[in-house]
PDB file of C-alpha atoms in Angstrom:
ATOM      1  CA  MET A   7     135.440  71.558 127.564  1.00 63.00           C
ATOM      2  CA  GLY A   8     134.764  74.232 130.178  1.00 91.00           C
ATOM      3  CA  PHE A   9     132.630  74.011 133.306  1.00 95.00           C
ATOM      4  CA  THR A  10     130.102  71.159 133.459  1.00 95.00           C
ATOM      5  CA  ALA A  11     127.878  69.764 136.196  1.00 94.00           C
ATOM      6  CA  ASP A  12     130.716  67.349 137.007  1.00 95.00           C
ATOM      7  CA  HIS A  13     132.777  70.336 138.144  1.00 96.00           C
ATOM      8  CA  VAL A  14     130.338  71.444 140.861  1.00 97.00           C
ATOM      9  CA  PRO A  15     132.294  71.344 144.152  1.00 96.00           C
ATOM     10  CA  TYR A  16     130.968  69.216 146.997  1.00 96.00           C
ATOM     11  CA  GLN A  17     128.315  71.249 148.812  1.00 97.00           C
ATOM     12  CA  ALA A  18     127.800  69.323 152.077  1.00 96.00           C
ATOM     13  CA  GLY A  19     127.009  71.663 154.945  1.00 95.00           C
ATOM     14  CA  ARG A  20     125.728  74.432 152.653  1.00 97.00           C
ATOM     15  CA  THR A  21     122.109  75.556 152.410  1.00 98.00           C
ATOM     16  CA  VAL A  22     120.822  76.956 149.124  1.00 98.00           C
ATOM     17  CA  VAL A  23     117.475  78.621 148.428  1.00 98.00           C
ATOM     18  CA  VAL A  24     116.276  78.309 144.817  1.00 98.00           C
ATOM     19  CA  THR A  25     113.177  80.170 143.664  1.00 98.00           C
ATOM     20  CA  GLY A  26     111.131  78.517 140.936  1.00 98.00           C
ATOM     21  CA  ALA A  27     112.797  75.219 141.799  1.00 98.00           C
ATOM     22  CA  ASN A  28     110.047  72.929 140.505  1.00 97.00           C
ATOM     23  CA  SER A  29     110.738  73.228 136.756  1.00 96.00           C
ATOM     24  CA  GLY A  30     113.208  74.198 134.061  1.00 96.00           C
ATOM     25  CA  ILE A  31     116.513  75.702 135.085  1.00 96.00           C
ATOM     26  CA  GLY A  32     115.453  75.890 138.731  1.00 97.00           C
ATOM     27  CA  LEU A  33     114.790  72.162 138.814  1.00 98.00           C
ATOM     28  CA  GLU A  34     118.078  71.315 137.089  1.00 97.00           C
ATOM     29  CA  THR A  35     119.958  73.612 139.476  1.00 98.00           C
ATOM     30  CA  THR A  36     118.285  72.022 142.480  1.00 98.00           C
ATOM     31  CA  ARG A  37     119.012  68.508 141.251  1.00 98.00           C
ATOM     32  CA  GLU A  38     122.739  69.128 140.741  1.00 98.00           C
ATOM     33  CA  LEU A  39     123.180  70.963 144.033  1.00 98.00           C
ATOM     34  CA  ALA A  40     121.411  68.149 145.873  1.00 98.00           C
ATOM     35  CA  ARG A  41     123.493  65.577 144.001  1.00 98.00           C
ATOM     36  CA  ASN A  42     126.570  67.306 145.400  1.00 98.00           C
ATOM     37  CA  GLY A  43     125.402  67.319 149.001  1.00 98.00           C
ATOM     38  CA  ALA A  44     123.722  70.713 149.425  1.00 98.00           C
ATOM     39  CA  THR A  45     120.581  71.213 151.476  1.00 98.00           C
ATOM     40  CA  VAL A  46     118.204  72.872 149.009  1.00 98.00           C
ATOM     41  CA  VAL A  47     115.123  74.840 149.992  1.00 98.00           C
ATOM     42  CA  MET A  48     112.816  74.741 146.985  1.00 98.00           C
ATOM     43  CA  ALA A  49     110.934  78.040 147.062  1.00 98.00           C
ATOM     44  CA  CYS A  50     107.859  77.358 144.912  1.00 98.00           C
ATOM     45  CA  ARG A  51     104.626  79.187 144.204  1.00 97.00           C
ATOM     46  CA  ASP A  52     102.719  75.941 143.656  1.00 97.00           C
ATOM     47  CA  ASP A  53     103.163  73.445 146.495  1.00 95.00           C
ATOM     48  CA  ARG A  54     101.857  70.508 144.491  1.00 97.00           C
ATOM     49  CA  ARG A  55     104.351  71.014 141.690  1.00 97.00           C
ATOM     50  CA  GLY A  56     107.098  71.585 144.205  1.00 98.00           C
ATOM     51  CA  VAL A  57     106.349  68.382 146.080  1.00 98.00           C
ATOM     52  CA  ALA A  58     106.177  66.417 142.810  1.00 98.00           C
ATOM     53  CA  ALA A  59     109.546  67.855 141.718  1.00 98.00           C
ATOM     54  CA  ALA A  60     111.110  67.031 145.098  1.00 98.00           C
ATOM     55  CA  ARG A  61     109.776  63.484 144.833  1.00 98.00           C
ATOM     56  CA  THR A  62     111.346  63.125 141.382  1.00 97.00           C
ATOM     57  CA  ILE A  63     114.707  64.342 142.670  1.00 98.00           C
ATOM     58  CA  ARG A  64     114.629  61.944 145.625  1.00 98.00           C
ATOM     59  CA  GLY A  65     113.782  59.109 143.239  1.00 98.00           C
ATOM     60  CA  GLN A  66     116.935  59.893 141.261  1.00 97.00           C
ATOM     61  CA  ILE A  67     119.103  60.816 144.267  1.00 98.00           C
ATOM     62  CA  PRO A  68     117.887  58.934 147.362  1.00 97.00           C
ATOM     63  CA  VAL A  69     120.139  60.941 149.704  1.00 96.00           C
ATOM     64  CA  ALA A  70     118.964  64.308 148.338  1.00 98.00           C
ATOM     65  CA  ASP A  71     118.273  66.816 151.126  1.00 98.00           C
ATOM     66  CA  VAL A  72     115.527  68.945 149.590  1.00 98.00           C
ATOM     67  CA  ARG A  73     112.416  70.505 151.062  1.00 98.00           C
ATOM     68  CA  VAL A  74     109.602  72.557 149.582  1.00 98.00           C
ATOM     69  CA  GLU A  75     108.544  75.902 151.017  1.00 98.00           C
ATOM     70  CA  THR A  76     105.768  78.081 149.624  1.00 98.00           C
ATOM     71  CA  CYS A  77     106.982  81.387 148.222  1.00 98.00           C
ATOM     72  CA  ASP A  78     104.824  83.305 145.766  1.00 98.00           C
ATOM     73  CA  LEU A  79     106.906  86.149 144.366  1.00 98.00           C
ATOM     74  CA  ALA A  80     103.711  87.889 143.250  1.00 98.00           C
ATOM     75  CA  SER A  81     102.800  88.388 146.925  1.00 98.00           C
ATOM     76  CA  LEU A  82     104.785  90.452 149.416  1.00 98.00           C
ATOM     77  CA  GLU A  83     102.850  88.734 152.198  1.00 98.00           C
ATOM     78  CA  SER A  84     103.963  85.300 150.937  1.00 98.00           C
ATOM     79  CA  ILE A  85     107.575  86.497 150.716  1.00 98.00           C
ATOM     80  CA  ARG A  86     107.464  87.813 154.292  1.00 98.00           C
ATOM     81  CA  ALA A  87     105.979  84.553 155.554  1.00 98.00           C
ATOM     82  CA  PHE A  88     108.643  82.534 153.737  1.00 98.00           C
ATOM     83  CA  ALA A  89     111.446  84.647 155.219  1.00 98.00           C
ATOM     84  CA  ASP A  90     109.906  84.356 158.690  1.00 98.00           C
ATOM     85  CA  ARG A  91     109.925  80.555 158.450  1.00 98.00           C
ATOM     86  CA  LEU A  92     113.631  80.611 157.579  1.00 98.00           C
ATOM     87  CA  ALA A  93     114.551  83.296 160.107  1.00 97.00           C
ATOM     88  CA  ASP A  94     116.799  81.076 162.238  1.00 96.00           C
ATOM     89  CA  GLU A  95     118.656  79.431 159.349  1.00 96.00           C
ATOM     90  CA  SER A  96     121.959  80.347 157.744  1.00 97.00           C
ATOM     91  CA  ILE A  97     121.681  80.568 153.958  1.00 98.00           C
ATOM     92  CA  ASP A  98     124.859  80.126 151.947  1.00 97.00           C
ATOM     93  CA  VAL A  99     123.403  80.821 148.516  1.00 98.00           C
ATOM     94  CA  LEU A 100     120.206  82.501 147.348  1.00 98.00           C
ATOM     95  CA  ILE A 101     119.393  81.814 143.699  1.00 98.00           C
ATOM     96  CA  ASN A 102     116.845  84.290 142.347  1.00 98.00           C
ATOM     97  CA  ASN A 103     115.678  82.133 139.468  1.00 98.00           C
ATOM     98  CA  ALA A 104     111.873  82.195 139.227  1.00 98.00           C
ATOM     99  CA  GLY A 105     110.214  84.329 136.615  1.00 97.00           C
ATOM    100  CA  THR A 106     107.554  84.802 134.017  1.00 97.00           C
ATOM    101  CA  MET A 107     108.036  85.830 130.411  1.00 96.00           C
ATOM    102  CA  ALA A 108     106.145  87.895 127.809  1.00 96.00           C
ATOM    103  CA  ILE A 109     102.665  87.498 129.263  1.00 97.00           C
ATOM    104  CA  PRO A 110      99.635  89.734 128.655  1.00 97.00           C
ATOM    105  CA  ARG A 111      99.441  92.574 131.149  1.00 98.00           C
ATOM    106  CA  ARG A 112      98.385  91.470 134.605  1.00 97.00           C
ATOM    107  CA  GLU A 113      99.016  92.684 138.123  1.00 98.00           C
ATOM    108  CA  THR A 114     100.279  91.022 141.274  1.00 98.00           C
ATOM    109  CA  GLU A 115      98.177  91.081 144.414  1.00 97.00           C
ATOM    110  CA  ASP A 116     100.126  94.189 145.459  1.00 98.00           C
ATOM    111  CA  GLY A 117      99.252  96.032 142.246  1.00 98.00           C
ATOM    112  CA  PHE A 118     102.571  95.651 140.404  1.00 98.00           C
ATOM    113  CA  GLU A 119     102.766  94.767 136.708  1.00 98.00           C
ATOM    114  CA  THR A 120     103.386  91.031 136.950  1.00 98.00           C
ATOM    115  CA  GLN A 121     106.659  90.696 135.039  1.00 98.00           C
ATOM    116  CA  PHE A 122     108.292  93.600 136.867  1.00 98.00           C
ATOM    117  CA  GLY A 123     106.647  92.501 140.105  1.00 98.00           C
ATOM    118  CA  VAL A 124     107.691  88.848 139.991  1.00 98.00           C
ATOM    119  CA  ASN A 125     110.977  88.958 138.107  1.00 98.00           C
ATOM    120  CA  HIS A 126     112.423  91.981 139.903  1.00 98.00           C
ATOM    121  CA  LEU A 127     110.426  93.341 142.846  1.00 98.00           C
ATOM    122  CA  GLY A 128     109.689  89.911 144.304  1.00 98.00           C
ATOM    123  CA  HIS A 129     113.367  88.986 144.265  1.00 98.00           C
ATOM    124  CA  PHE A 130     114.370  92.411 145.601  1.00 99.00           C
ATOM    125  CA  ALA A 131     112.031  91.887 148.547  1.00 98.00           C
ATOM    126  CA  LEU A 132     113.122  88.285 149.079  1.00 98.00           C
ATOM    127  CA  THR A 133     116.841  89.092 149.019  1.00 98.00           C
ATOM    128  CA  GLY A 134     116.417  91.929 151.484  1.00 98.00           C
ATOM    129  CA  SER A 135     114.322  89.731 153.761  1.00 98.00           C
ATOM    130  CA  LEU A 136     117.005  87.003 153.750  1.00 98.00           C
ATOM    131  CA  LEU A 137     120.051  89.284 153.952  1.00 98.00           C
ATOM    132  CA  ALA A 138     120.616  88.539 157.648  1.00 97.00           C
ATOM    133  CA  ASN A 139     120.578  84.790 156.884  1.00 97.00           C
ATOM    134  CA  LEU A 140     123.171  85.276 154.153  1.00 98.00           C
ATOM    135  CA  ARG A 141     125.384  87.470 156.301  1.00 96.00           C
ATOM    136  CA  ARG A 142     125.253  84.873 159.062  1.00 95.00           C
ATOM    137  CA  ALA A 143     126.662  82.285 156.664  1.00 94.00           C
ATOM    138  CA  GLY A 144     129.225  84.724 155.284  1.00 88.00           C
ATOM    139  CA  GLU A 145     130.500  85.576 158.744  1.00 88.00           C
ATOM    140  CA  ASN A 146     131.112  81.866 159.286  1.00 82.00           C
ATOM    141  CA  ASP A 147     133.485  81.928 156.292  1.00 77.00           C
ATOM    142  CA  ARG A 148     131.113  79.953 154.097  1.00 80.00           C
ATOM    143  CA  ASN A 149     131.384  82.107 150.971  1.00 88.00           C
ATOM    144  CA  ALA A 150     127.768  83.333 150.861  1.00 97.00           C
ATOM    145  CA  ARG A 151     126.357  84.405 147.498  1.00 98.00           C
ATOM    146  CA  VAL A 152     123.319  85.876 145.784  1.00 98.00           C
ATOM    147  CA  VAL A 153     122.854  84.721 142.174  1.00 98.00           C
ATOM    148  CA  THR A 154     120.231  86.581 140.152  1.00 98.00           C
ATOM    149  CA  VAL A 155     119.109  85.002 136.875  1.00 98.00           C
ATOM    150  CA  SER A 156     118.554  87.492 134.055  1.00 98.00           C
ATOM    151  CA  SER A 157     118.332  86.992 130.280  1.00 97.00           C
ATOM    152  CA  GLY A 158     120.221  88.030 127.184  1.00 96.00           C
ATOM    153  CA  LEU A 159     117.074  90.003 126.344  1.00 97.00           C
ATOM    154  CA  HIS A 160     117.995  92.464 129.095  1.00 97.00           C
ATOM    155  CA  GLU A 161     120.019  94.134 126.332  1.00 97.00           C
ATOM    156  CA  ARG A 162     116.729  95.320 124.819  1.00 98.00           C
ATOM    157  CA  GLY A 163     115.509  96.640 128.148  1.00 98.00           C
ATOM    158  CA  GLU A 164     115.124 100.162 129.476  1.00 98.00           C
ATOM    159  CA  ILE A 165     113.734 101.199 132.858  1.00 98.00           C
ATOM    160  CA  ASP A 166     110.757 103.453 132.174  1.00 98.00           C
ATOM    161  CA  PHE A 167     110.476 105.260 135.498  1.00 98.00           C
ATOM    162  CA  SER A 168     107.517 107.269 134.184  1.00 98.00           C
ATOM    163  CA  ASP A 169     105.465 104.112 133.519  1.00 98.00           C
ATOM    164  CA  VAL A 170     107.313 101.236 135.155  1.00 98.00           C
ATOM    165  CA  HIS A 171     104.123  99.162 135.510  1.00 98.00           C
ATOM    166  CA  GLY A 172     103.020  99.653 131.913  1.00 98.00           C
ATOM    167  CA  GLU A 173      99.749 101.341 132.860  1.00 98.00           C
ATOM    168  CA  ARG A 174      99.750 103.798 129.954  1.00 97.00           C
ATOM    169  CA  GLU A 175     101.400 101.587 127.344  1.00 97.00           C
ATOM    170  CA  TYR A 176     102.249  97.902 127.575  1.00 98.00           C
ATOM    171  CA  ASP A 177     104.299  95.634 125.362  1.00 98.00           C
ATOM    172  CA  ARG A 178     104.800  92.135 126.740  1.00 97.00           C
ATOM    173  CA  TRP A 179     108.337  91.740 125.401  1.00 97.00           C
ATOM    174  CA  GLY A 180     109.304  95.262 126.385  1.00 98.00           C
ATOM    175  CA  ALA A 181     108.066  94.621 129.916  1.00 98.00           C
ATOM    176  CA  TYR A 182     110.024  91.378 130.059  1.00 98.00           C
ATOM    177  CA  ALA A 183     113.213  93.074 128.836  1.00 98.00           C
ATOM    178  CA  GLN A 184     112.728  95.839 131.419  1.00 98.00           C
ATOM    179  CA  SER A 185     112.395  93.288 134.217  1.00 98.00           C
ATOM    180  CA  LYS A 186     115.513  91.416 133.080  1.00 98.00           C
ATOM    181  CA  LEU A 187     117.539  94.638 132.894  1.00 98.00           C
ATOM    182  CA  ALA A 188     116.278  95.357 136.413  1.00 98.00           C
ATOM    183  CA  ASN A 189     117.717  91.992 137.491  1.00 98.00           C
ATOM    184  CA  VAL A 190     121.215  92.933 136.315  1.00 98.00           C
ATOM    185  CA  LEU A 191     121.044  96.477 137.690  1.00 98.00           C
ATOM    186  CA  PHE A 192     119.953  95.027 141.034  1.00 98.00           C
ATOM    187  CA  ALA A 193     122.709  92.418 141.112  1.00 98.00           C
ATOM    188  CA  TYR A 194     125.399  95.037 140.473  1.00 98.00           C
ATOM    189  CA  GLU A 195     123.975  97.589 142.905  1.00 98.00           C
ATOM    190  CA  LEU A 196     123.661  94.911 145.583  1.00 98.00           C
ATOM    191  CA  GLU A 197     127.311  93.987 145.068  1.00 98.00           C
ATOM    192  CA  ARG A 198     128.378  97.620 145.419  1.00 98.00           C
ATOM    193  CA  ARG A 199     126.419  98.008 148.647  1.00 98.00           C
ATOM    194  CA  LEU A 200     127.701  94.718 150.040  1.00 97.00           C
ATOM    195  CA  ARG A 201     131.278  95.816 149.378  1.00 96.00           C
ATOM    196  CA  THR A 202     130.674  99.255 150.897  1.00 96.00           C
ATOM    197  CA  GLY A 203     129.197  97.578 153.974  1.00 96.00           C
ATOM    198  CA  ASP A 204     132.084  95.076 154.246  1.00 95.00           C
ATOM    199  CA  ALA A 205     129.577  92.216 154.072  1.00 95.00           C
ATOM    200  CA  ASP A 206     130.888  88.686 153.542  1.00 96.00           C
ATOM    201  CA  VAL A 207     128.414  88.055 150.718  1.00 97.00           C
ATOM    202  CA  LEU A 208     128.880  88.497 146.977  1.00 97.00           C
ATOM    203  CA  SER A 209     126.288  89.193 144.291  1.00 98.00           C
ATOM    204  CA  THR A 210     126.390  88.102 140.650  1.00 98.00           C
ATOM    205  CA  ALA A 211     124.080  87.993 137.640  1.00 98.00           C
ATOM    206  CA  VAL A 212     123.761  85.169 135.130  1.00 98.00           C
ATOM    207  CA  HIS A 213     121.805  84.310 132.009  1.00 97.00           C
ATOM    208  CA  PRO A 214     121.027  80.831 130.634  1.00 96.00           C
ATOM    209  CA  GLY A 215     121.327  81.558 126.926  1.00 91.00           C
ATOM    210  CA  TYR A 216     118.680  79.946 124.753  1.00 83.00           C
ATOM    211  CA  ALA A 217     117.444  77.023 126.843  1.00 65.00           C
ATOM    212  CA  ASP A 218     114.480  74.753 126.208  1.00 66.00           C
ATOM    213  CA  THR A 219     112.156  75.351 129.179  1.00 61.00           C
ATOM    214  CA  GLN A 220     108.433  75.759 129.763  1.00 53.00           C
ATOM    215  CA  LEU A 221     108.944  79.437 130.600  1.00 55.00           C
ATOM    216  CA  GLN A 222     108.942  80.274 126.903  1.00 49.00           C
ATOM    217  CA  PHE A 223     105.429  78.905 126.423  1.00 43.00           C
ATOM    218  CA  ARG A 224     103.713  80.923 129.159  1.00 52.00           C
ATOM    219  CA  GLY A 225     103.424  83.980 126.954  1.00 55.00           C
ATOM    220  CA  ILE A 226     101.863  82.144 124.009  1.00 45.00           C
ATOM    221  CA  GLU A 227      98.186  82.905 124.415  1.00 54.00           C
ATOM    222  CA  GLY A 228      95.297  84.082 122.271  1.00 51.00           C
ATOM    223  CA  ARG A 229      94.725  83.653 118.552  1.00 48.00           C
ATOM    224  CA  GLY A 230      97.090  81.348 116.715  1.00 51.00           C
ATOM    225  CA  THR A 231      98.323  79.749 119.927  1.00 59.00           C
ATOM    226  CA  TRP A 232      98.686  76.288 118.378  1.00 49.00           C
ATOM    227  CA  LEU A 233     100.760  77.604 115.474  1.00 46.00           C
ATOM    228  CA  ARG A 234     103.026  79.724 117.667  1.00 48.00           C
ATOM    229  CA  THR A 235     103.470  76.796 120.025  1.00 44.00           C
ATOM    230  CA  ALA A 236     104.458  74.523 117.135  1.00 40.00           C
ATOM    231  CA  VAL A 237     106.944  77.090 115.800  1.00 40.00           C
ATOM    232  CA  ARG A 238     108.451  77.573 119.252  1.00 45.00           C
ATOM    233  CA  ARG A 239     108.824  73.819 119.766  1.00 47.00           C
ATOM    234  CA  LEU A 240     110.527  73.478 116.378  1.00 40.00           C
ATOM    235  CA  SER A 241     112.844  76.392 117.137  1.00 45.00           C
ATOM    236  CA  ASN A 242     113.740  74.900 120.510  1.00 44.00           C
ATOM    237  CA  ALA A 243     114.445  71.521 118.953  1.00 42.00           C
ATOM    238  CA  VAL A 244     116.792  73.034 116.358  1.00 40.00           C
ATOM    239  CA  PHE A 245     118.522  75.871 118.198  1.00 49.00           C
ATOM    240  CA  ALA A 246     118.035  75.592 121.974  1.00 56.00           C
ATOM    241  CA  GLN A 247     120.283  73.851 124.437  1.00 76.00           C
ATOM    242  CA  SER A 248     118.818  71.695 127.184  1.00 86.00           C
ATOM    243  CA  ALA A 249     117.627  73.054 130.522  1.00 89.00           C
ATOM    244  CA  SER A 250     120.516  71.203 132.163  1.00 91.00           C
ATOM    245  CA  MET A 251     122.985  73.137 129.985  1.00 92.00           C
ATOM    246  CA  GLY A 252     121.071  76.351 130.625  1.00 94.00           C
ATOM    247  CA  ALA A 253     121.541  75.791 134.362  1.00 96.00           C
ATOM    248  CA  LEU A 254     125.349  75.724 134.119  1.00 97.00           C
ATOM    249  CA  PRO A 255     125.881  79.511 134.450  1.00 97.00           C
ATOM    250  CA  THR A 256     123.757  79.458 137.613  1.00 98.00           C
ATOM    251  CA  LEU A 257     125.627  76.459 139.016  1.00 98.00           C
ATOM    252  CA  TYR A 258     128.947  78.087 138.176  1.00 97.00           C
ATOM    253  CA  ALA A 259     128.043  81.386 139.854  1.00 98.00           C
ATOM    254  CA  ALA A 260     126.668  79.560 142.894  1.00 98.00           C
ATOM    255  CA  THR A 261     129.603  77.209 143.483  1.00 97.00           C
ATOM    256  CA  ALA A 262     132.809  77.911 141.535  1.00 97.00           C
ATOM    257  CA  PRO A 263     135.677  79.219 143.677  1.00 95.00           C
ATOM    258  CA  ASP A 264     136.826  81.812 141.124  1.00 95.00           C
ATOM    259  CA  VAL A 265     133.496  83.631 140.768  1.00 97.00           C
ATOM    260  CA  GLU A 266     133.770  87.390 141.277  1.00 96.00           C
ATOM    261  CA  GLY A 267     131.179  89.660 142.811  1.00 97.00           C
ATOM    262  CA  GLY A 268     129.588  91.970 140.276  1.00 98.00           C
ATOM    263  CA  GLY A 269     130.210  89.480 137.472  1.00 98.00           C
ATOM    264  CA  TYR A 270     127.825  88.504 134.694  1.00 98.00           C
ATOM    265  CA  TYR A 271     128.062  84.886 133.541  1.00 98.00           C
ATOM    266  CA  GLY A 272     126.462  83.117 130.596  1.00 96.00           C
ATOM    267  CA  PRO A 273     127.063  80.534 127.861  1.00 94.00           C
ATOM    268  CA  GLY A 274     130.230  81.245 125.898  1.00 83.00           C
ATOM    269  CA  GLY A 275     129.258  79.483 122.675  1.00 73.00           C
ATOM    270  CA  LEU A 276     127.375  80.601 119.554  1.00 65.00           C
ATOM    271  CA  LEU A 277     126.051  84.158 120.074  1.00 70.00           C
ATOM    272  CA  ASN A 278     126.246  83.549 123.833  1.00 69.00           C
ATOM    273  CA  MET A 279     123.177  81.319 123.484  1.00 82.00           C
ATOM    274  CA  ARG A 280     124.708  77.935 124.287  1.00 78.00           C
ATOM    275  CA  GLY A 281     127.810  76.260 125.653  1.00 86.00           C
ATOM    276  CA  PRO A 282     129.788  76.267 128.920  1.00 91.00           C
ATOM    277  CA  PRO A 283     129.609  79.401 131.094  1.00 95.00           C
ATOM    278  CA  GLN A 284     132.084  82.228 131.054  1.00 96.00           C
ATOM    279  CA  ARG A 285     132.256  85.784 132.372  1.00 97.00           C
ATOM    280  CA  GLN A 286     130.747  88.271 129.940  1.00 97.00           C
ATOM    281  CA  ALA A 287     129.860  91.941 129.606  1.00 97.00           C
ATOM    282  CA  SER A 288     126.220  92.924 130.016  1.00 98.00           C
ATOM    283  CA  SER A 289     124.543  95.862 128.261  1.00 98.00           C
ATOM    284  CA  ASP A 290     125.814  99.425 128.640  1.00 98.00           C
ATOM    285  CA  ARG A 291     122.583 100.386 130.426  1.00 98.00           C
ATOM    286  CA  SER A 292     123.183  97.736 133.084  1.00 98.00           C
ATOM    287  CA  TYR A 293     126.308  99.585 134.270  1.00 98.00           C
ATOM    288  CA  ASP A 294     124.535 102.932 134.758  1.00 98.00           C
ATOM    289  CA  ARG A 295     124.896 103.578 138.486  1.00 98.00           C
ATOM    290  CA  GLU A 296     122.385 106.414 138.601  1.00 98.00           C
ATOM    291  CA  THR A 297     119.709 104.214 137.034  1.00 98.00           C
ATOM    292  CA  ALA A 298     120.627 101.441 139.481  1.00 98.00           C
ATOM    293  CA  ARG A 299     120.312 103.815 142.436  1.00 98.00           C
ATOM    294  CA  ARG A 300     116.937 105.131 141.256  1.00 98.00           C
ATOM    295  CA  LEU A 301     115.703 101.586 140.698  1.00 98.00           C
ATOM    296  CA  TRP A 302     116.907 100.550 144.159  1.00 98.00           C
ATOM    297  CA  ASP A 303     115.122 103.464 145.833  1.00 98.00           C
ATOM    298  CA  LEU A 304     111.923 102.814 143.866  1.00 98.00           C
ATOM    299  CA  SER A 305     112.037  99.088 144.663  1.00 98.00           C
ATOM    300  CA  SER A 306     112.471  99.786 148.370  1.00 98.00           C
ATOM    301  CA  GLU A 307     109.585 102.251 148.303  1.00 98.00           C
ATOM    302  CA  LEU A 308     107.250  99.876 146.451  1.00 98.00           C
ATOM    303  CA  THR A 309     108.036  96.780 148.509  1.00 98.00           C
ATOM    304  CA  GLY A 310     108.643  98.411 151.877  1.00 98.00           C
ATOM    305  CA  VAL A 311     111.859  96.391 152.203  1.00 98.00           C
ATOM    306  CA  GLU A 312     114.891  98.227 153.591  1.00 97.00           C
ATOM    307  CA  TYR A 313     118.379  96.726 153.349  1.00 98.00           C
ATOM    308  CA  ASP A 314     120.795  97.098 156.246  1.00 95.00           C
ATOM    309  CA  LEU A 315     123.492  98.254 153.839  1.00 97.00           C
ATOM    310  CA  PRO A 316     125.017 101.679 153.148  1.00 96.00           C
ATOM    311  CA  GLU A 317     124.782 103.439 149.821  1.00 95.00           C
ATOM    312  CA  PRO A 318     127.865 102.678 147.722  1.00 92.00           C
ATOM    313  CA  LYS A 319     130.796 105.036 147.768  1.00 78.00           C
ATOM    314  CA  GLN A 320     131.302 106.970 144.561  1.00 71.00           C
ATOM    315  CA  SER A 321     134.677 105.332 144.030  1.00 54.00           C
ATOM    316  CA  SER A 322     133.549 101.751 144.805  1.00 45.00           C
ATOM    317  CA  ALA A 323     133.818  99.179 142.052  1.00 45.00           C
TER     318      ALA A 323
END
């Protein structure tokens, strides 16, 4: 049968931060972690939706230890404020889940193309800002982890360093694929730097397969919206797995004892779109260390976030 939500180990005493925790895979991840005793910080852009989601979880799980904190990944100021509020806490797991998909070109308040800015740069800045919290937990032998949620569409992605924000030419799906490739490159480069720095934290990437969530409908705008929405709903009903199934790779990477740093986990069923999670290979581009290093340096320059980690050794895995 493979890994299911029933296999999540008891999480009492562990604190988990989940971005985008108010809907879709983030909500399902939060619910199952809370069900198994974790303290979950729901990092949400919209407080009202976050509070409503937390209320729903408490209605289903009266003992759930969840709290909502504002964190807008489209704002470096919001990310800094969020990290400052959590400065004294140990964080056992950071789940970089929030994202936006295939939207018309927009910019964050810091001037980044929104998909690259939210999906990658926001999580790069957040992870760096919470690294001390994670290391604190890791030093206490609590198996600290960073789980970054990508997509199977990262395989179509390429990092265009000459136009990373799509200012000269923009394709909504190309920008999404670029941001999802950036997620995997980041997860692997973070793992290499953590290992080089002898940090007691591991980093993994995951993808949910084809899951039925509201994320897919955010990019359906403009002419023919009603028809495209109807087609997408039909496609989801026929082919997609539920959001709860889509959350399993994230839950596995966040909790399973046999998870390995630098791994990539996703559904092991039909075309890697559905089914229980397993370790998989990501795209060839995702393993390019020079691209990962360039992306890391660019991300640090754009966000102003420096990691207290050494560059990886050439021979490090």
